[in-house]
Amino acid sequence: MNAELEILSCGPAVTVQDLGRPGFLAQGLTRGGAADVLALHEGAALLGQSPDFAALEMVGMGGSFRANADIRIALTGAPMATTLDDVPIAWNASHLLPAGSILKIGGASSGTYGYLHIGGGIETPVMMGARATHLNASLGAALQVGEILPIGQDRGKTTGMTLASDDRFGGGRIRITASIQTDQFDHATRERFGSTPFTRDARGNRMGVRMQHDGDPFMAADQLSILSDVIVPGDIQIAGDGAPFVLMSECQTTGGYPRIGTVLPLDMARVAQAPAGAPISFEFVDLPQARTIEQRAALARKVLGQAVTPLLRDPYSIRDLLSYQLISGAVSATHDPSKKED
């Protein structure tokens, strides 16, 4: 019998996501995929499997879930209060979800996007090379109560592992590089953009996130006469009211607003995870710097599995206690190891 995950309850924007579907920009479709790509790599490291596997992306809150077989799970991204049969379990960690048990995932304590990973991945139908839900392209849909998701074959066995969390859930510094229209903003405007404190507007979704700021609007030369051109996730468009919008994973593929810069892929997770009101600042870096930053980030993701460590838990609350290595050796009660044998 193949393992399945049943949706008992869920928030309004729980979707299946993977790394997205590249290669369709010319056909009018952006890559899509997880808003926080690093979270997919973290889940893969915790479960010892490929980051290509699909997971559940939960926006602001999760839901309750039940499996028909013992499965392994991992929880990453924005921390959310989570219980297994009403017993709290750790975030940024892997666990055994026994058959019939109820997993409840509540609201986010920080950040925006949380992720539920399954050993073997979620095996919904592949559409145009990916399982990722792309709401604006009508590829898949938000999950509903009562849906049952198929789970792939899990070749791993380890649970009770954890990763140290980072600080990408509260806004902060966002590194950007020059875009096509950056030179159409004068030097003073670019300098002001880099020194202005912004906050993440409540208006934002998987298409784009608006930034609020005090002071004068940002304007480019010939702001209203720019022809529509290709745009990609990470581009920062300056709208007609002078407010910046960071384009996200499901943005459109063309647009006519000027772009003052483009967010480095590494920092897109920080933009996505910033909750409404979080402080944001932008810092220009040149292309050689950006290339070095991205190369280091790619290497860090590649070796993420080496940072996984055992999760220390209270043995009285561990339902899968027998899956842990409780004894790793034996000693004699009478032999003194400091003395040499005759």
Short mmCIF file of C-alpha atoms in Angstrom, two decimals:
data_model
loop_
_atom_site.label_atom_id
_atom_site.label_comp_id
_atom_site.label_asym_id
_atom_site.label_seq_id
_atom_site.Cartn_x
_atom_site.Cartn_y
_atom_site.Cartn_z
CA MET A 1 0.00 0.00 0.00
CA ASN A 2 1.35 3.41 -1.00
CA ALA A 3 1.52 6.00 1.76
CA GLU A 4 -0.90 8.92 1.59
CA LEU A 5 -1.36 12.15 3.50
CA GLU A 6 -4.90 13.33 4.28
CA ILE A 7 -5.73 17.03 4.71
CA LEU A 8 -7.98 17.28 7.79
CA SER A 9 -7.87 21.09 7.90
CA CYS A 10 -5.70 23.73 6.29
CA GLY A 11 -5.11 27.42 5.91
CA PRO A 12 -6.30 29.33 2.84
CA ALA A 13 -3.02 29.17 0.91
CA VAL A 14 -1.47 25.72 1.40
CA THR A 15 0.01 24.48 -1.87
CA VAL A 16 2.33 21.81 -3.22
CA GLN A 17 5.66 23.38 -4.21
CA ASP A 18 9.04 22.25 -5.50
CA LEU A 19 11.93 24.09 -7.17
CA GLY A 20 9.66 25.23 -10.00
CA ARG A 21 9.62 24.84 -13.77
CA PRO A 22 12.38 26.72 -15.61
CA GLY A 23 12.45 27.20 -19.37
CA PHE A 24 9.00 28.67 -20.07
CA LEU A 25 9.69 32.40 -19.78
CA ALA A 26 9.34 32.86 -23.55
CA GLN A 27 5.89 31.26 -23.31
CA GLY A 28 4.82 33.71 -20.59
CA LEU A 29 5.36 31.50 -17.54
CA THR A 30 7.78 32.32 -14.74
CA ARG A 31 9.52 29.53 -12.87
CA GLY A 32 7.27 29.62 -9.80
CA GLY A 33 8.11 27.07 -7.13
CA ALA A 34 8.76 27.57 -3.43
CA ALA A 35 8.88 31.16 -2.19
CA ASP A 36 11.73 30.14 0.14
CA VAL A 37 13.99 27.86 -1.89
CA LEU A 38 16.45 27.46 1.00
CA ALA A 39 13.67 25.84 3.05
CA LEU A 40 13.39 23.07 0.43
CA HIS A 41 17.12 22.39 0.71
CA GLU A 42 16.87 22.35 4.51
CA GLY A 43 14.04 19.81 4.41
CA ALA A 44 16.01 17.66 1.99
CA ALA A 45 19.05 17.75 4.29
CA LEU A 46 16.98 16.77 7.33
CA LEU A 47 15.46 13.78 5.49
CA GLY A 48 18.54 12.85 3.47
CA GLN A 49 16.81 13.15 0.10
CA SER A 50 16.77 15.31 -3.02
CA PRO A 51 15.70 18.98 -2.83
CA ASP A 52 13.76 18.32 -6.05
CA PHE A 53 11.05 16.53 -4.03
CA ALA A 54 7.78 18.42 -3.61
CA ALA A 55 6.63 19.65 -0.19
CA LEU A 56 3.71 21.58 1.26
CA GLU A 57 4.11 25.36 1.42
CA MET A 58 2.00 27.00 4.14
CA VAL A 59 1.40 30.75 4.20
CA GLY A 60 0.99 32.18 7.69
CA MET A 61 -0.55 29.01 9.11
CA GLY A 62 -0.64 25.28 8.40
CA GLY A 63 -3.42 22.85 9.19
CA SER A 64 -3.90 19.31 10.45
CA PHE A 65 -2.78 16.18 8.65
CA ARG A 66 -2.95 12.40 9.00
CA ALA A 67 -1.07 9.65 7.17
CA ASN A 68 -2.27 6.11 6.49
CA ALA A 69 1.22 4.70 7.13
CA ASP A 70 4.30 5.54 9.16
CA ILE A 71 6.08 8.37 7.34
CA ARG A 72 9.00 10.66 8.00
CA ILE A 73 8.44 14.40 8.02
CA ALA A 74 10.55 17.54 8.35
CA LEU A 75 9.49 21.10 9.22
CA THR A 76 11.36 24.12 7.86
CA GLY A 77 10.85 27.77 6.92
CA ALA A 78 8.85 30.17 9.08
CA PRO A 79 8.51 28.56 12.55
CA MET A 80 4.95 27.45 13.32
CA ALA A 81 3.57 25.96 16.54
CA THR A 82 3.33 22.22 15.87
CA THR A 83 2.00 19.20 17.78
CA LEU A 84 1.91 15.49 17.14
CA ASP A 85 -1.13 14.00 18.87
CA ASP A 86 -1.21 17.18 20.97
CA VAL A 87 2.43 16.83 22.07
CA PRO A 88 4.63 19.77 20.92
CA ILE A 89 7.42 18.87 18.50
CA ALA A 90 10.43 20.86 17.34
CA TRP A 91 10.60 23.00 14.21
CA ASN A 92 13.57 22.82 11.82
CA ALA A 93 13.74 19.12 12.58
CA SER A 94 12.72 15.71 11.28
CA HIS A 95 10.22 13.40 13.00
CA LEU A 96 8.37 10.13 12.58
CA LEU A 97 4.65 10.59 11.90
CA PRO A 98 3.06 7.26 12.87
CA ALA A 99 0.07 5.99 10.91
CA GLY A 100 -3.17 7.49 12.19
CA SER A 101 -1.50 10.19 14.28
CA ILE A 102 -2.65 13.79 13.94
CA LEU A 103 -0.09 16.43 12.99
CA LYS A 104 -1.29 19.97 13.75
CA ILE A 105 0.57 23.02 12.43
CA GLY A 106 -0.59 26.40 13.72
CA GLY A 107 0.29 30.01 12.99
CA ALA A 108 3.74 31.37 12.24
CA SER A 109 5.59 32.93 15.17
CA SER A 110 7.91 34.73 12.74
CA GLY A 111 8.27 34.82 8.99
CA THR A 112 5.57 33.96 6.45
CA TYR A 113 6.16 30.65 4.63
CA GLY A 114 6.46 27.32 6.47
CA TYR A 115 7.13 23.96 4.83
CA LEU A 116 6.07 20.39 5.57
CA HIS A 117 8.38 17.87 3.89
CA ILE A 118 7.62 14.17 3.52
CA GLY A 119 10.10 11.33 3.18
CA GLY A 120 9.80 10.32 -0.48
CA GLY A 121 8.17 13.62 -1.44
CA ILE A 122 4.62 14.42 -2.45
CA GLU A 123 3.79 12.75 -5.77
CA THR A 124 1.02 14.84 -7.25
CA PRO A 125 0.91 14.86 -11.08
CA VAL A 126 3.83 16.43 -12.94
CA MET A 127 2.69 19.41 -15.02
CA MET A 128 5.15 20.91 -17.53
CA GLY A 129 8.07 19.25 -15.79
CA ALA A 130 7.22 20.09 -12.17
CA ARG A 131 4.69 19.44 -9.42
CA ALA A 132 4.75 23.07 -8.23
CA THR A 133 1.42 24.85 -7.95
CA HIS A 134 1.43 28.09 -9.99
CA LEU A 135 -1.80 29.80 -9.00
CA ASN A 136 -1.61 32.62 -11.54
CA ALA A 137 -1.12 30.14 -14.38
CA SER A 138 -3.87 27.81 -13.08
CA LEU A 139 -1.36 24.98 -12.69
CA GLY A 140 -2.73 23.21 -9.63
CA ALA A 141 -4.72 24.87 -6.86
CA ALA A 142 -4.63 25.57 -3.15
CA LEU A 143 -5.33 22.43 -1.13
CA GLN A 144 -8.75 21.78 0.35
CA VAL A 145 -10.01 19.82 3.36
CA GLY A 146 -10.48 16.16 2.51
CA GLU A 147 -7.83 15.95 -0.20
CA ILE A 148 -5.50 12.97 -0.08
CA LEU A 149 -1.95 13.41 -1.36
CA PRO A 150 0.11 10.49 -2.68
CA ILE A 151 3.58 10.05 -1.18
CA GLY A 152 6.61 8.67 -3.01
CA GLN A 153 8.77 5.79 -1.88
CA ASP A 154 10.96 6.83 1.03
CA ARG A 155 14.43 5.31 0.92
CA GLY A 156 15.56 6.87 4.18
CA LYS A 157 15.03 5.84 7.80
CA THR A 158 16.58 8.52 10.00
CA THR A 159 14.46 10.88 12.11
CA GLY A 160 15.19 13.08 15.12
CA MET A 161 17.62 15.36 13.26
CA THR A 162 17.80 19.15 13.35
CA LEU A 163 19.39 22.16 11.68
CA ALA A 164 20.26 25.48 13.28
CA SER A 165 17.79 28.17 12.21
CA ASP A 166 18.96 31.44 10.70
CA ASP A 167 17.69 35.02 10.84
CA ARG A 168 15.89 35.32 7.48
CA PHE A 169 12.40 35.62 9.00
CA GLY A 170 12.34 39.23 10.16
CA GLY A 171 13.42 41.30 7.17
CA GLY A 172 16.83 42.97 7.16
CA ARG A 173 19.42 43.84 4.51
CA ILE A 174 18.62 42.85 0.93
CA ARG A 175 21.49 42.85 -1.58
CA ILE A 176 20.68 44.00 -5.10
CA THR A 177 22.56 44.48 -8.35
CA ALA A 178 21.93 46.83 -11.25
CA SER A 179 19.03 46.10 -13.58
CA ILE A 180 18.23 47.20 -17.13
CA GLN A 181 16.83 50.59 -16.13
CA THR A 182 19.05 51.35 -13.13
CA ASP A 183 20.93 54.02 -15.08
CA GLN A 184 17.65 55.86 -15.70
CA PHE A 185 17.57 56.73 -12.00
CA ASP A 186 20.01 59.55 -11.26
CA HIS A 187 22.87 59.05 -8.83
CA ALA A 188 21.12 60.91 -6.01
CA THR A 189 18.02 58.73 -6.35
CA ARG A 190 20.07 55.52 -6.32
CA GLU A 191 21.95 56.73 -3.25
CA ARG A 192 18.69 57.61 -1.52
CA PHE A 193 17.24 54.21 -2.36
CA GLY A 194 20.23 52.48 -0.76
CA SER A 195 19.99 54.58 2.42
CA THR A 196 16.20 54.59 2.88
CA PRO A 197 14.66 52.37 5.59
CA PHE A 198 11.66 50.49 4.20
CA THR A 199 9.05 48.27 5.79
CA ARG A 200 7.31 45.35 4.18
CA ASP A 201 3.80 46.43 3.17
CA ALA A 202 0.83 44.22 4.03
CA ARG A 203 0.13 44.11 0.31
CA GLY A 204 2.11 41.18 -1.04
CA ASN A 205 1.78 37.65 -2.35
CA ARG A 206 3.58 35.17 -4.58
CA MET A 207 3.49 37.75 -7.42
CA GLY A 208 5.14 40.67 -5.64
CA VAL A 209 5.76 42.47 -2.36
CA ARG A 210 5.29 46.22 -1.93
CA MET A 211 7.70 48.29 0.18
CA GLN A 212 6.64 51.31 2.26
CA HIS A 213 8.86 54.28 3.09
CA ASP A 214 8.68 57.84 4.35
CA GLY A 215 9.77 60.69 2.14
CA ASP A 216 9.65 61.47 -1.55
CA PRO A 217 8.69 58.83 -4.12
CA PHE A 218 11.37 57.25 -6.30
CA MET A 219 11.18 58.25 -9.96
CA ALA A 220 13.21 57.46 -13.06
CA ALA A 221 13.78 59.71 -16.05
CA ASP A 222 10.97 59.17 -18.57
CA GLN A 223 9.12 57.14 -15.91
CA LEU A 224 5.92 56.98 -17.96
CA SER A 225 7.42 56.33 -21.40
CA ILE A 226 9.29 53.07 -20.78
CA LEU A 227 8.27 50.26 -23.13
CA SER A 228 7.23 46.90 -21.71
CA ASP A 229 10.16 44.55 -21.44
CA VAL A 230 11.01 41.13 -20.02
CA ILE A 231 11.03 40.95 -16.21
CA VAL A 232 12.05 38.18 -13.82
CA PRO A 233 11.61 37.37 -10.12
CA GLY A 234 13.82 39.61 -8.02
CA ASP A 235 13.37 42.70 -10.19
CA ILE A 236 12.41 45.80 -8.18
CA GLN A 237 9.86 47.80 -10.13
CA ILE A 238 9.06 51.38 -9.19
CA ALA A 239 5.31 51.76 -9.58
CA GLY A 240 3.52 54.92 -10.71
CA ASP A 241 3.23 56.18 -7.13
CA GLY A 242 6.99 55.84 -6.63
CA ALA A 243 6.80 52.79 -4.33
CA PRO A 244 9.11 49.79 -4.93
CA PHE A 245 7.66 46.35 -5.65
CA VAL A 246 9.92 43.27 -5.43
CA LEU A 247 8.68 40.75 -7.98
CA MET A 248 8.31 37.24 -6.58
CA SER A 249 8.14 33.70 -7.93
CA GLU A 250 4.78 34.03 -9.72
CA CYS A 251 5.31 37.48 -11.23
CA GLN A 252 4.31 38.33 -14.77
CA THR A 253 6.94 37.96 -17.52
CA THR A 254 6.76 41.48 -19.02
CA GLY A 255 6.22 44.92 -17.54
CA GLY A 256 6.62 48.61 -18.22
CA TYR A 257 7.58 50.02 -14.83
CA PRO A 258 11.27 50.97 -14.47
CA ARG A 259 13.47 48.66 -12.43
CA ILE A 260 15.93 50.23 -10.04
CA GLY A 261 17.68 46.93 -9.29
CA THR A 262 17.36 43.17 -8.95
CA VAL A 263 17.52 41.19 -5.70
CA LEU A 264 20.19 38.49 -5.50
CA PRO A 265 18.57 35.01 -5.58
CA LEU A 266 20.06 34.24 -2.16
CA ASP A 267 18.16 37.12 -0.55
CA MET A 268 14.80 36.38 -2.18
CA ALA A 269 13.93 34.11 0.75
CA ARG A 270 14.47 37.02 3.14
CA VAL A 271 12.07 39.18 1.11
CA ALA A 272 9.47 36.40 0.93
CA GLN A 273 9.68 35.58 4.62
CA ALA A 274 9.50 39.18 5.88
CA PRO A 275 6.14 39.67 7.66
CA ALA A 276 4.12 42.84 7.23
CA GLY A 277 5.86 45.73 8.97
CA ALA A 278 9.31 44.09 9.00
CA PRO A 279 12.25 46.46 8.36
CA ILE A 280 13.92 46.17 4.96
CA SER A 281 16.95 47.92 3.50
CA PHE A 282 18.62 47.57 0.10
CA GLU A 283 22.34 47.49 -0.65
CA PHE A 284 23.81 47.68 -4.15
CA VAL A 285 26.60 45.21 -4.95
CA ASP A 286 28.43 44.91 -8.26
CA LEU A 287 28.25 41.84 -10.48
CA PRO A 288 31.57 40.28 -9.35
CA GLN A 289 30.44 40.58 -5.73
CA ALA A 290 27.04 39.14 -6.58
CA ARG A 291 28.63 36.21 -8.40
CA THR A 292 30.87 35.42 -5.41
CA ILE A 293 27.95 35.65 -2.98
CA GLU A 294 25.83 33.29 -5.09
CA GLN A 295 28.67 30.80 -5.57
CA ARG A 296 29.21 30.61 -1.82
CA ALA A 297 25.48 30.19 -1.24
CA ALA A 298 25.31 27.35 -3.77
CA LEU A 299 28.19 25.58 -2.03
CA ALA A 300 26.54 26.06 1.38
CA ARG A 301 23.32 24.46 0.09
CA LYS A 302 25.30 21.57 -1.39
CA VAL A 303 26.92 20.69 1.95
CA LEU A 304 23.89 21.48 4.10
CA GLY A 305 23.54 17.82 5.03
CA GLN A 306 26.83 18.04 6.93
CA ALA A 307 25.28 20.59 9.31
CA VAL A 308 22.48 18.23 10.41
CA THR A 309 22.79 17.13 14.04
CA PRO A 310 20.75 14.85 16.34
CA LEU A 311 17.77 16.46 18.01
CA LEU A 312 17.93 16.06 21.79
CA ARG A 313 14.49 15.19 23.10
CA ASP A 314 12.85 14.08 26.34
CA PRO A 315 12.69 10.25 26.11
CA TYR A 316 9.35 10.25 27.93
CA SER A 317 7.73 12.14 25.04
CA ILE A 318 9.43 10.31 22.15
CA ARG A 319 6.91 8.10 20.41
CA ASP A 320 9.56 6.71 18.04
CA LEU A 321 12.06 6.01 20.84
CA LEU A 322 13.13 2.66 19.38
CA SER A 323 14.26 4.35 16.16
CA TYR A 324 17.04 6.12 18.09
CA GLN A 325 20.51 4.71 18.68
CA LEU A 326 20.25 4.28 22.43
CA ILE A 327 23.43 2.23 22.90
CA SER A 328 26.62 2.90 20.96
CA GLY A 329 29.03 0.72 22.94
CA ALA A 330 29.59 -1.34 26.09
CA VAL A 331 31.94 -1.04 29.07
CA SER A 332 33.07 -3.43 31.78
CA ALA A 333 32.03 -2.82 35.36
CA THR A 334 35.29 -4.31 36.67
CA HIS A 335 37.95 -3.51 34.07
CA ASP A 336 39.97 -0.30 34.49
CA PRO A 337 40.65 1.02 30.97
CA SER A 338 43.62 3.10 32.27
CA LYS A 339 45.56 -0.08 33.08
CA LYS A 340 47.35 -2.15 30.47
CA GLU A 341 46.50 -5.81 30.07
CA ASP A 342 49.19 -8.26 31.29
#
